Short mmCIF file of C-alpha atoms and ligand atoms in Angstrom, two decimals:
data_model
loop_
_atom_site.label_atom_id
_atom_site.label_comp_id
_atom_site.label_asym_id
_atom_site.label_seq_id
_atom_site.Cartn_x
_atom_site.Cartn_y
_atom_site.Cartn_z
CA MET W 1 -5.64 33.06 10.91
CA GLU W 2 -4.97 30.28 13.42
CA ILE W 3 -1.57 28.71 13.40
CA CYS W 4 -0.01 26.21 15.74
CA GLY W 5 2.94 28.25 16.99
CA LYS W 6 5.49 25.57 16.12
CA LYS W 7 7.23 27.82 13.64
CA THR W 8 10.66 27.02 14.99
CA ARG W 9 10.27 23.30 14.17
CA CYS W 10 9.32 24.07 10.58
CA ARG W 11 12.62 23.95 8.73
CA ALA W 12 11.36 25.67 5.63
CA GLY W 13 14.44 25.77 3.44
CA SER W 14 16.52 28.73 2.40
CA SER W 15 14.22 30.49 -0.03
CA PRO W 16 12.75 33.74 1.35
CA MET W 17 9.45 32.68 -0.24
CA SER W 18 9.33 29.54 1.91
CA THR W 19 8.11 30.56 5.32
CA LEU W 20 6.07 27.49 6.13
CA THR W 21 4.13 27.08 9.28
CA CYS W 22 2.85 23.73 10.35
CA GLY W 23 0.04 22.42 12.50
CA LYS W 24 -3.58 23.56 12.92
CA VAL W 25 -4.49 25.70 9.96
CA GLN W 26 -8.19 26.37 10.09
CA ASP W 27 -8.68 29.50 8.01
CA MET W 28 -5.23 29.70 6.61
CA LYS W 29 -4.50 30.14 2.93
CA ARG W 30 -1.41 28.88 1.16
CA ILE W 31 -0.28 29.10 -2.43
CA ILE W 32 2.12 26.52 -3.81
CA LYS W 33 3.84 28.62 -6.45
CA ASN W 34 5.49 27.82 -9.77
CA GLY W 35 5.57 24.04 -9.47
CA THR W 36 4.63 21.42 -12.03
CA VAL W 37 1.30 20.00 -10.94
CA VAL W 38 0.99 16.32 -11.80
CA ASN W 39 -2.31 14.45 -11.93
CA ASP W 40 -3.01 11.10 -13.57
CA SER W 41 -4.38 13.07 -16.54
CA GLY W 42 -1.19 15.04 -17.18
CA CYS W 43 1.22 17.74 -15.98
CA ILE W 44 0.71 21.51 -15.97
CA LYS W 45 2.78 24.42 -14.74
CA ALA W 46 0.40 26.01 -12.23
CA ASP W 47 -0.08 27.37 -8.73
CA VAL W 48 -2.25 25.65 -6.16
CA LEU W 49 -4.33 27.75 -3.76
CA ILE W 50 -5.19 25.97 -0.53
CA ASP W 51 -7.90 27.34 1.73
CA GLY W 52 -7.83 25.62 5.11
CA GLU W 53 -7.96 21.88 4.41
CA ILE W 54 -9.17 22.05 0.82
CA ILE W 55 -7.73 22.91 -2.57
CA GLU W 56 -9.47 26.08 -3.73
CA LYS W 57 -7.94 26.66 -7.15
CA VAL W 58 -5.36 25.29 -9.58
CA ALA W 59 -4.28 27.90 -12.15
CA PRO W 60 -1.27 29.88 -13.35
CA ASP W 61 -0.23 33.02 -11.42
CA ILE W 62 -2.62 32.90 -8.49
CA GLY W 63 -2.31 35.97 -6.29
CA ASP W 64 -3.71 36.36 -2.79
CA PRO W 65 -2.06 38.88 -0.47
CA GLY W 66 -3.14 37.03 2.68
CA ALA W 67 -1.75 33.68 1.62
CA GLU W 68 1.47 32.06 2.78
CA ILE W 69 3.69 31.17 -0.17
CA VAL W 70 5.29 27.79 -0.70
CA ASP W 71 7.95 28.03 -3.39
CA ALA W 72 7.83 25.01 -5.71
CA GLU W 73 9.94 26.39 -8.57
CA GLY W 74 11.62 23.45 -10.33
CA LYS W 75 9.64 20.97 -8.21
CA LEU W 76 6.86 18.47 -8.82
CA VAL W 77 3.54 18.88 -7.02
CA LEU W 78 1.69 15.56 -6.70
CA PRO W 79 -1.44 14.40 -4.87
CA GLY W 80 -0.55 12.83 -1.53
CA ALA W 81 0.04 9.15 -2.20
CA VAL W 82 -2.55 6.55 -1.20
CA ASP W 83 -1.23 3.18 -0.05
CA ALA W 84 -4.03 0.62 -0.33
CA HIS W 85 -2.07 -2.25 1.23
CA THR W 86 -0.43 -1.94 4.64
CA HIS W 87 -0.39 -4.16 7.73
CA MET W 88 0.15 -1.87 10.73
CA ASP W 89 0.32 -3.62 14.09
CA LEU W 90 -0.39 -6.96 12.38
CA ASP W 91 -0.84 -9.77 14.88
CA VAL W 92 0.48 -13.01 13.36
CA GLY W 93 -0.13 -15.08 16.47
CA PHE W 94 3.45 -15.54 17.67
CA THR W 95 4.49 -11.90 17.13
CA ARG W 96 3.25 -8.54 15.85
CA ALA W 97 4.45 -6.34 12.99
CA CYS W 98 6.88 -3.85 14.54
CA ASP W 99 5.10 -0.74 13.26
CA ASP W 100 1.92 0.29 14.99
CA PHE W 101 -0.45 2.89 13.52
CA TYR W 102 1.71 5.70 14.89
CA SER W 103 5.21 4.67 13.76
CA GLY W 104 3.92 3.16 10.53
CA THR W 105 2.00 6.25 9.50
CA VAL W 106 4.92 8.53 10.42
CA ALA W 107 7.00 6.43 8.01
CA ALA W 108 4.26 6.63 5.38
CA ALA W 109 4.07 10.43 5.73
CA ALA W 110 7.85 10.78 5.48
CA GLY W 111 7.63 8.95 2.14
CA GLY W 112 4.83 11.13 0.73
CA THR W 113 1.87 8.91 1.58
CA THR W 114 -1.04 10.78 3.14
CA THR W 115 -3.64 7.99 3.18
CA ILE W 116 -3.40 4.30 3.97
CA ILE W 117 -5.99 1.56 3.72
CA ASP W 118 -4.86 -1.10 6.13
CA HIS W 119 -5.53 -4.83 5.82
CA MET W 120 -6.78 -6.20 9.12
CA ALA W 121 -5.18 -9.27 10.63
CA PHE W 122 -7.28 -12.39 11.07
CA GLY W 123 -9.31 -12.32 14.26
CA PRO W 124 -9.32 -15.16 16.80
CA LYS W 125 -10.40 -18.52 15.35
CA GLY W 126 -14.19 -18.58 15.03
CA SER W 127 -14.61 -14.79 15.10
CA TYR W 128 -16.81 -12.81 12.72
CA PRO W 129 -15.96 -9.69 10.69
CA TRP W 130 -17.17 -7.07 13.20
CA HIS W 131 -14.63 -8.33 15.74
CA GLN W 132 -11.64 -7.02 13.79
CA VAL W 133 -13.36 -3.77 12.82
CA ARG W 134 -13.69 -2.93 16.52
CA GLU W 135 -10.12 -4.07 17.25
CA TYR W 136 -8.69 -1.97 14.44
CA HIS W 137 -10.44 1.19 15.59
CA LYS W 138 -8.77 0.62 18.97
CA LEU W 139 -5.38 0.25 17.27
CA ALA W 140 -5.63 3.15 14.84
CA ASP W 141 -7.90 5.84 16.27
CA GLY W 142 -5.87 8.48 18.08
CA ASN W 143 -2.60 7.04 16.78
CA ALA W 144 -2.51 7.42 13.00
CA VAL W 145 -0.88 10.65 11.85
CA ILE W 146 -2.36 10.48 8.34
CA ASP W 147 -5.85 9.65 7.09
CA TYR W 148 -6.72 5.98 7.13
CA GLY W 149 -9.30 3.38 6.29
CA PHE W 150 -9.55 -0.39 6.64
CA HIS W 151 -10.27 -3.37 4.43
CA GLY W 152 -12.44 -5.89 6.22
CA VAL W 153 -11.19 -9.46 6.58
CA LEU W 154 -13.01 -12.72 5.89
CA GLN W 155 -11.76 -15.92 7.50
CA GLU W 156 -12.50 -19.64 7.70
CA LYS W 157 -16.07 -19.66 6.43
CA ALA W 158 -18.74 -17.64 4.66
CA ASP W 159 -21.89 -18.56 6.54
CA GLU W 160 -24.99 -16.38 6.72
CA ARG W 161 -23.67 -14.34 9.65
CA THR W 162 -20.35 -13.62 7.89
CA LEU W 163 -22.12 -12.40 4.78
CA SER W 164 -24.64 -10.26 6.62
CA GLU W 165 -21.88 -8.69 8.76
CA MET W 166 -19.92 -7.92 5.60
CA LYS W 167 -22.88 -6.02 4.18
CA GLU W 168 -23.58 -4.23 7.47
CA ILE W 169 -19.93 -3.18 7.90
CA ALA W 170 -19.84 -1.79 4.36
CA GLU W 171 -22.97 0.27 5.04
CA LYS W 172 -22.19 1.47 8.56
CA GLU W 173 -18.40 1.74 8.52
CA GLY W 174 -17.77 2.64 4.88
CA ILE W 175 -15.54 -0.42 4.59
CA SER W 176 -16.36 -1.14 0.97
CA SER W 177 -13.66 -3.76 0.39
CA PHE W 178 -12.94 -7.08 2.10
CA LYS W 179 -9.95 -9.38 1.84
CA LEU W 180 -9.78 -13.11 1.71
CA TYR W 181 -6.80 -15.44 1.50
CA LEU W 182 -6.42 -18.58 -0.61
CA THR W 183 -3.64 -19.79 1.66
CA TYR W 184 -2.64 -19.51 5.36
CA ASP W 185 -4.45 -21.26 8.24
CA LEU W 186 -7.61 -19.17 8.25
CA MET W 187 -8.02 -19.12 4.46
CA LEU W 188 -11.34 -19.55 2.69
CA HIS W 189 -12.00 -22.63 0.59
CA ASP W 190 -13.58 -22.32 -2.84
CA LYS W 191 -17.15 -23.04 -1.70
CA ASP W 192 -16.97 -20.12 0.73
CA VAL W 193 -15.11 -17.93 -1.75
CA PHE W 194 -17.94 -18.49 -4.21
CA ALA W 195 -20.54 -17.54 -1.59
CA VAL W 196 -18.62 -14.35 -0.77
CA LEU W 197 -18.36 -13.34 -4.42
CA LYS W 198 -22.09 -13.84 -4.97
CA GLU W 199 -22.90 -11.58 -2.01
CA ALA W 200 -20.23 -9.03 -2.97
CA LYS W 201 -21.71 -8.71 -6.45
CA LYS W 202 -25.13 -8.01 -4.94
CA ASP W 203 -23.84 -5.46 -2.41
CA ASN W 204 -21.19 -3.68 -4.54
CA ILE W 205 -18.35 -4.78 -2.28
CA LEU W 206 -14.86 -5.19 -3.70
CA ILE W 207 -13.21 -8.50 -2.82
CA THR W 208 -9.43 -8.31 -2.57
CA VAL W 209 -7.55 -11.59 -2.66
CA HIS W 210 -4.17 -13.02 -1.68
CA CYS W 211 -3.68 -15.51 -4.52
CA GLU W 212 -1.51 -18.56 -3.87
CA ASN W 213 -2.49 -22.21 -4.31
CA ASP W 214 -2.46 -23.50 -0.75
CA GLY W 215 -2.02 -27.18 -1.65
CA MET W 216 1.04 -26.55 -3.77
CA VAL W 217 2.65 -24.31 -1.15
CA ASN W 218 1.99 -26.68 1.74
CA TYR W 219 3.21 -29.73 -0.16
CA LEU W 220 6.49 -27.97 -0.98
CA ARG W 221 6.99 -26.57 2.52
CA GLU W 222 6.46 -30.00 3.99
CA ARG W 223 8.76 -31.68 1.48
CA PHE W 224 11.56 -29.16 2.02
CA GLY W 225 11.08 -29.59 5.76
CA ASN W 226 11.42 -33.38 5.49
CA GLU W 227 14.53 -33.01 3.36
CA GLY W 228 16.13 -30.53 5.79
CA LYS W 229 16.08 -27.78 3.17
CA LEU W 230 15.33 -25.00 5.59
CA SER W 231 17.44 -22.00 4.60
CA ALA W 232 15.95 -18.82 3.13
CA GLU W 233 16.68 -19.93 -0.45
CA TYR W 234 13.89 -22.53 -0.15
CA HIS W 235 11.27 -19.92 0.67
CA PRO W 236 10.76 -18.82 -2.98
CA LEU W 237 10.97 -22.44 -4.15
CA SER W 238 8.15 -23.33 -1.79
CA ARG W 239 5.89 -20.62 -3.23
CA PRO W 240 6.36 -20.88 -7.01
CA ALA W 241 4.89 -18.44 -9.51
CA ALA W 242 2.60 -21.24 -10.71
CA ALA W 243 0.90 -21.17 -7.30
CA GLU W 244 0.08 -17.52 -7.86
CA ALA W 245 -0.97 -17.95 -11.50
CA GLU W 246 -3.33 -20.83 -10.73
CA ALA W 247 -5.00 -18.92 -7.90
CA VAL W 248 -5.42 -15.74 -9.96
CA ASN W 249 -7.06 -17.71 -12.75
CA ARG W 250 -9.30 -19.62 -10.33
CA MET W 251 -10.47 -16.42 -8.63
CA ALA W 252 -11.29 -14.85 -11.99
CA TYR W 253 -13.39 -17.85 -13.04
CA LEU W 254 -15.22 -17.92 -9.72
CA ALA W 255 -15.97 -14.18 -10.01
CA SER W 256 -17.05 -14.42 -13.65
CA GLU W 257 -19.48 -17.23 -12.82
CA VAL W 258 -21.49 -14.82 -10.63
CA GLY W 259 -21.60 -12.05 -13.25
CA ASP W 260 -18.09 -10.62 -12.79
CA ALA W 261 -18.12 -9.96 -9.07
CA PRO W 262 -15.78 -7.03 -8.21
CA LEU W 263 -12.35 -8.57 -7.77
CA TYR W 264 -8.93 -7.08 -6.95
CA ILE W 265 -5.77 -9.17 -6.87
CA VAL W 266 -3.26 -7.94 -4.28
CA HIS W 267 0.52 -8.04 -4.63
CA LEU W 268 0.88 -9.68 -8.06
CA SER W 269 4.50 -10.78 -8.22
CA SER W 270 5.17 -12.85 -11.33
CA ALA W 271 5.17 -12.97 -15.12
CA ALA W 272 3.12 -16.18 -14.89
CA GLY W 273 0.50 -14.35 -12.81
CA LEU W 274 0.56 -11.52 -15.31
CA ARG W 275 -0.08 -13.92 -18.21
CA GLU W 276 -3.23 -15.04 -16.42
CA VAL W 277 -4.25 -11.41 -15.93
CA LYS W 278 -3.86 -10.81 -19.67
CA ASN W 279 -6.02 -13.84 -20.47
CA ILE W 280 -8.65 -12.75 -17.96
CA ILE W 281 -8.89 -9.32 -19.59
CA LYS W 282 -8.92 -10.94 -23.04
CA ARG W 283 -11.86 -13.09 -21.96
CA GLY W 284 -13.68 -9.82 -21.33
CA GLN W 285 -13.86 -9.96 -17.54
CA LYS W 286 -15.18 -6.75 -16.02
CA HIS W 287 -14.87 -5.30 -12.50
CA PHE W 288 -11.34 -6.58 -12.17
CA GLY W 289 -8.24 -4.84 -10.79
CA VAL W 290 -4.64 -5.83 -10.07
CA GLU W 291 -1.99 -4.47 -7.69
CA THR W 292 1.74 -5.02 -7.66
CA CYS W 293 4.36 -3.76 -5.18
CA PRO W 294 7.78 -2.06 -5.46
CA GLN W 295 9.59 -5.13 -4.10
CA TYR W 296 8.45 -7.20 -7.11
CA LEU W 297 9.59 -4.45 -9.49
CA ILE W 298 12.96 -3.69 -7.93
CA LEU W 299 14.24 -6.71 -5.99
CA ASP W 300 14.76 -10.31 -7.06
CA ASP W 301 15.29 -13.76 -5.61
CA SER W 302 19.07 -13.35 -5.48
CA MET W 303 18.32 -11.72 -2.11
CA TYR W 304 17.78 -15.25 -0.76
CA ASP W 305 21.26 -16.44 -1.73
CA ASP W 306 22.70 -15.28 1.57
CA PRO W 307 20.89 -17.32 4.22
CA LYS W 308 21.19 -14.55 6.82
CA GLU W 309 20.32 -11.52 4.66
CA GLY W 310 17.65 -13.57 2.90
CA LEU W 311 15.48 -13.48 6.01
CA LYS W 312 14.87 -9.79 5.34
CA ALA W 313 13.00 -10.69 2.17
CA ILE W 314 10.87 -13.54 3.49
CA MET W 315 7.47 -12.39 2.35
CA SER W 316 4.56 -13.96 0.54
CA PRO W 317 4.54 -14.08 -2.39
CA PRO W 318 8.34 -14.22 -2.52
CA LEU W 319 10.68 -12.17 -4.67
CA ARG W 320 10.93 -13.53 -8.23
CA LYS W 321 13.39 -13.38 -11.12
CA GLU W 322 14.74 -10.63 -13.33
CA GLU W 323 12.27 -11.57 -16.12
CA ASP W 324 9.35 -11.24 -13.72
CA ARG W 325 10.48 -7.74 -12.74
CA GLU W 326 10.77 -6.73 -16.38
CA ALA W 327 7.34 -8.15 -17.20
CA LEU W 328 5.78 -6.16 -14.35
CA TRP W 329 7.49 -2.90 -15.38
CA ASN W 330 6.30 -3.44 -18.96
CA ALA W 331 2.78 -4.03 -17.71
CA LEU W 332 2.89 -0.74 -15.80
CA LYS W 333 4.11 1.04 -18.92
CA ARG W 334 1.20 -0.41 -20.92
CA ASP W 335 -1.36 0.47 -18.23
CA ALA W 336 -2.03 -3.25 -17.78
CA LEU W 337 -1.98 -3.08 -13.98
CA ASP W 338 -3.99 -0.79 -11.71
CA THR W 339 -2.05 0.13 -8.57
CA VAL W 340 1.30 -0.12 -6.84
CA ALA W 341 0.88 -0.59 -3.09
CA THR W 342 3.48 -1.61 -0.52
CA ASP W 343 2.21 -4.58 1.52
CA HIS W 344 4.16 -2.89 4.34
CA CYS W 345 4.43 -5.60 6.99
CA PRO W 346 7.64 -5.00 8.93
CA PHE W 347 9.43 -7.21 11.44
CA THR W 348 12.79 -6.45 13.00
CA PHE W 349 15.75 -8.25 11.43
CA GLU W 350 17.80 -8.54 14.59
CA GLU W 351 15.01 -10.11 16.59
CA GLN W 352 11.77 -11.08 14.89
CA LYS W 353 13.18 -12.30 11.56
CA GLN W 354 15.75 -14.45 13.40
CA ARG W 355 12.94 -16.89 14.21
CA GLY W 356 13.58 -18.16 10.69
CA ALA W 357 17.36 -18.53 11.06
CA ASP W 358 17.20 -22.34 11.26
CA ASP W 359 13.91 -22.87 9.43
CA PHE W 360 12.54 -20.36 6.91
CA ARG W 361 9.02 -21.58 7.71
CA MET W 362 9.24 -20.04 11.19
CA CYS W 363 10.13 -16.56 9.91
CA PRO W 364 7.34 -13.97 10.12
CA ASN W 365 6.34 -13.10 6.55
CA GLY W 366 6.57 -9.53 5.38
CA ALA W 367 8.91 -6.57 4.96
CA PRO W 368 8.89 -2.81 5.47
CA GLY W 369 8.30 -0.50 2.50
CA VAL W 370 5.66 2.13 3.24
CA GLU W 371 8.21 4.96 3.28
CA GLU W 372 10.16 3.88 0.23
CA ARG W 373 7.40 3.43 -2.39
CA LEU W 374 7.03 6.87 -3.95
CA MET W 375 10.71 7.71 -4.29
CA LEU W 376 11.53 4.20 -5.55
CA LEU W 377 8.92 4.50 -8.27
CA TYR W 378 9.97 8.04 -9.12
CA SER W 379 13.66 7.16 -9.37
CA GLU W 380 13.48 3.62 -10.77
CA GLY W 381 10.32 4.22 -12.78
CA VAL W 382 10.00 7.81 -14.00
CA ARG W 383 13.68 8.72 -14.14
CA LYS W 384 14.50 5.49 -15.96
CA GLU W 385 11.58 6.13 -18.34
CA ARG W 386 9.76 2.95 -17.44
CA ILE W 387 6.67 4.97 -16.50
CA THR W 388 5.61 8.58 -16.95
CA LEU W 389 4.91 11.12 -14.21
CA PRO W 390 1.11 10.89 -14.73
CA GLN W 391 1.43 7.11 -14.47
CA LEU W 392 3.33 7.51 -11.20
CA VAL W 393 0.36 9.48 -9.86
CA LYS W 394 -2.11 7.04 -11.36
CA TYR W 395 -0.55 4.00 -9.65
CA THR W 396 0.26 5.57 -6.30
CA ALA W 397 -2.63 7.99 -5.74
CA ALA W 398 -5.43 8.36 -8.30
CA ASN W 399 -6.21 4.71 -8.97
CA PRO W 400 -6.03 3.53 -5.35
CA ALA W 401 -8.35 6.44 -4.46
CA LYS W 402 -10.76 5.52 -7.26
CA ILE W 403 -10.68 1.79 -6.66
CA PHE W 404 -11.15 2.11 -2.91
CA GLY W 405 -13.89 4.75 -2.94
CA LEU W 406 -11.94 7.86 -1.94
CA TYR W 407 -11.88 9.81 -5.20
CA PRO W 408 -11.97 12.78 -5.86
CA LYS W 409 -11.42 13.75 -2.20
CA LYS W 410 -8.07 11.91 -2.37
CA GLY W 411 -5.74 11.18 -5.31
CA LEU W 412 -6.25 14.45 -7.20
CA ILE W 413 -5.01 18.04 -7.22
CA GLU W 414 -8.13 19.92 -8.21
CA LYS W 415 -10.60 22.39 -6.71
CA GLY W 416 -12.56 20.73 -3.92
CA ALA W 417 -10.09 17.90 -3.20
CA ASP W 418 -8.42 17.53 0.20
CA ALA W 419 -5.16 19.49 0.25
CA ASP W 420 -3.05 16.32 0.54
CA ILE W 421 0.04 17.20 -1.43
CA VAL W 422 3.57 15.94 -1.83
CA ILE W 423 6.26 18.13 -3.33
CA ILE W 424 9.18 16.28 -4.89
CA ASP W 425 12.50 17.94 -5.56
CA PRO W 426 14.00 16.21 -8.63
CA ASP W 427 17.45 17.56 -7.77
CA LYS W 428 17.68 15.93 -4.37
CA LYS W 429 19.02 12.44 -3.74
CA THR W 430 17.51 9.90 -1.36
CA ARG W 431 19.05 6.96 0.44
CA PHE W 432 17.08 4.61 2.65
CA SER W 433 18.92 2.94 5.49
CA ARG W 434 18.17 1.75 8.99
CA ASP W 435 19.37 5.14 10.21
CA THR W 436 17.16 7.25 7.95
CA ILE W 437 13.85 5.39 7.77
CA HIS W 438 11.15 6.50 10.17
CA GLY W 439 9.45 3.21 11.00
CA ASN W 440 10.47 0.73 13.69
CA ALA W 441 12.10 -1.82 11.37
CA ASP W 442 15.88 -2.01 11.70
CA TYR W 443 16.48 -2.37 7.97
CA SER W 444 15.35 -1.29 4.56
CA CYS W 445 15.30 -3.75 1.65
CA TYR W 446 16.70 -0.88 -0.44
CA GLU W 447 19.71 -0.13 1.76
CA GLY W 448 22.58 1.31 -0.27
CA MET W 449 20.56 2.38 -3.32
CA GLU W 450 20.98 6.01 -4.27
CA LEU W 451 17.72 7.36 -5.64
CA HIS W 452 17.21 10.42 -7.81
CA GLY W 453 14.81 12.92 -6.28
CA GLY W 454 13.66 13.51 -2.75
CA ILE W 455 10.60 14.45 -0.75
CA ASP W 456 10.59 18.18 -0.12
CA THR W 457 7.25 18.82 1.61
CA VAL W 458 4.20 16.74 2.53
CA MET W 459 0.87 18.31 3.41
CA GLN W 460 -2.16 16.62 4.83
CA ARG W 461 -5.38 18.56 4.53
CA GLY W 462 -3.39 21.79 4.30
CA ARG W 463 -1.04 21.10 7.21
CA VAL W 464 2.67 20.65 6.60
CA ILE W 465 3.44 17.28 8.17
CA VAL W 466 6.86 16.63 6.63
CA LYS W 467 9.61 19.01 5.55
CA ASP W 468 12.92 17.67 4.21
CA ARG W 469 12.11 14.20 5.61
CA GLU W 470 11.52 15.57 9.10
CA PHE W 471 8.13 14.63 10.52
CA LEU W 472 6.25 17.66 11.87
CA GLY W 473 2.75 16.27 12.29
CA GLU W 474 0.82 15.13 15.33
CA LYS W 475 -0.12 11.78 16.77
CA GLY W 476 -3.81 11.11 16.18
CA ALA W 477 -4.25 13.82 13.54
CA GLY W 478 -5.26 11.25 10.93
CA GLN W 479 -8.97 10.97 10.19
CA TYR W 480 -10.83 7.71 9.76
CA LEU W 481 -12.16 7.52 6.21
CA LYS W 482 -15.53 6.00 5.46
CA ARG W 483 -15.15 4.92 1.88
CA GLY W 484 -17.63 4.89 -0.98
CA ILE W 485 -18.26 2.28 -3.65
CA SER W 486 -15.23 1.22 -5.67
CA SER W 487 -14.81 2.40 -9.27
CA ILE W 488 -14.34 -1.29 -10.08
CA CYS W 489 -17.90 -2.19 -9.00
O1 URP S 1 4.36 -11.71 3.51
C1 URP S 1 3.45 -10.92 3.57
N1 URP S 1 3.09 -10.26 2.50
N2 URP S 1 2.83 -10.70 4.74
C2 URP S 1 1.71 -9.90 4.94
C3 URP S 1 0.44 -10.65 4.74
C4 URP S 1 0.10 -10.82 3.30
O2 URP S 1 0.07 -11.92 2.82
O3 URP S 1 -0.17 -9.84 2.60
ZN1 ZN S 2 -1.00 -11.27 1.08
ZN1 ZN S 3 -0.45 -8.01 2.65
#
């Protein structure tokens, strides 16, 4: 048995059964005993035998004299969460997101996420898709503490070179999903979007899309600017739900016209957008998936009332209204959405967000959230009976793994899967604040909320990387994941 010798750092709790060791565990066996194992298919009371990096067996009363025991009595044993939408080290031209692949993945791990799929920033104007793939390996390799993959990015145009690079990157790099934007400076226009979708259909590539009508948004931003309406409260007014709904509907029609090209809508925020989703499904569209984020389920646009505090929530799309939140929760309950990801894109409040103090249009868009997702959804979702435990796993682990070509290696507690596991203690309480979060942001949007439940242990491929919110893993221990074809394709 090879262990790392960091036993003293492993605060394993008071139970005599819990004598966890962390670090390099090549031939080591562990049994997670007496927990409730939760998959997207249901919950069972069972033990989980881990052999090295892999789950060997899930069954009641597993015995193995050589195995280290992890006591999970009264606790929930979930697959490590998969966050399919983060922006680590995002370069927005005038500044960068304050979490790099090290600090951002430490925060993810502390919140029970063991895999991220990061959305690349746009490359320099005129660059082609390979450019950012190379850049992102430089940013992430040797820094990420959990397993990671990338979505490719498409910008400005979809000429022959763009499309052939997309195909080549999918084949060589296992980057089986690409993102395009319907707004922002380096967006794609419909002619190019259509060309991308046609190619994506042919090559089984999933196209993920930021849906906002650029014309509507730019008209309103300009008008508010001319009228001197520049405080944070005008941010949501400049990006109305109708801008999202129109773009969702347009993307669906464009995809359906080329035989239902694989399409995934990121960060759906509104009831109006959701109505379009319902119509799209009703029309019989196939190969279609939709993501929402905790901020659209839990926060609302009253956060913009205070012009100072409001800067914390300047993100696109913006926070919506109470009825939008309710509509999104109901959709999750009815299995009408596919994933809940974070869109983690943090900037510091005291410095970076202050760029927007006199003009909301100058504020870098985005907010932290990679650490908060799982406990927010457990406390606000499961404990308030808005979703079930299997649905929690479905939205945060199983579906993102399936949709982004990582299943059943990730997103499942079953023989043969990676031993990525998060143990939740329902009796703990969790508070997120600038003093307790692990990332580099100096605030949490959920400051002051007391959540039911807490992260007890996080394992990545058999190694204990978090115990009682303390990070015990190693810089660079995350593996780059070449992904397979999406379940949506
Ligand atoms: O405001 C946000 N969400 N910033 C990150 C980039 C994006 O649009 O997802
Ligand atoms: Zn976006
Ligand atoms: Zn994003």
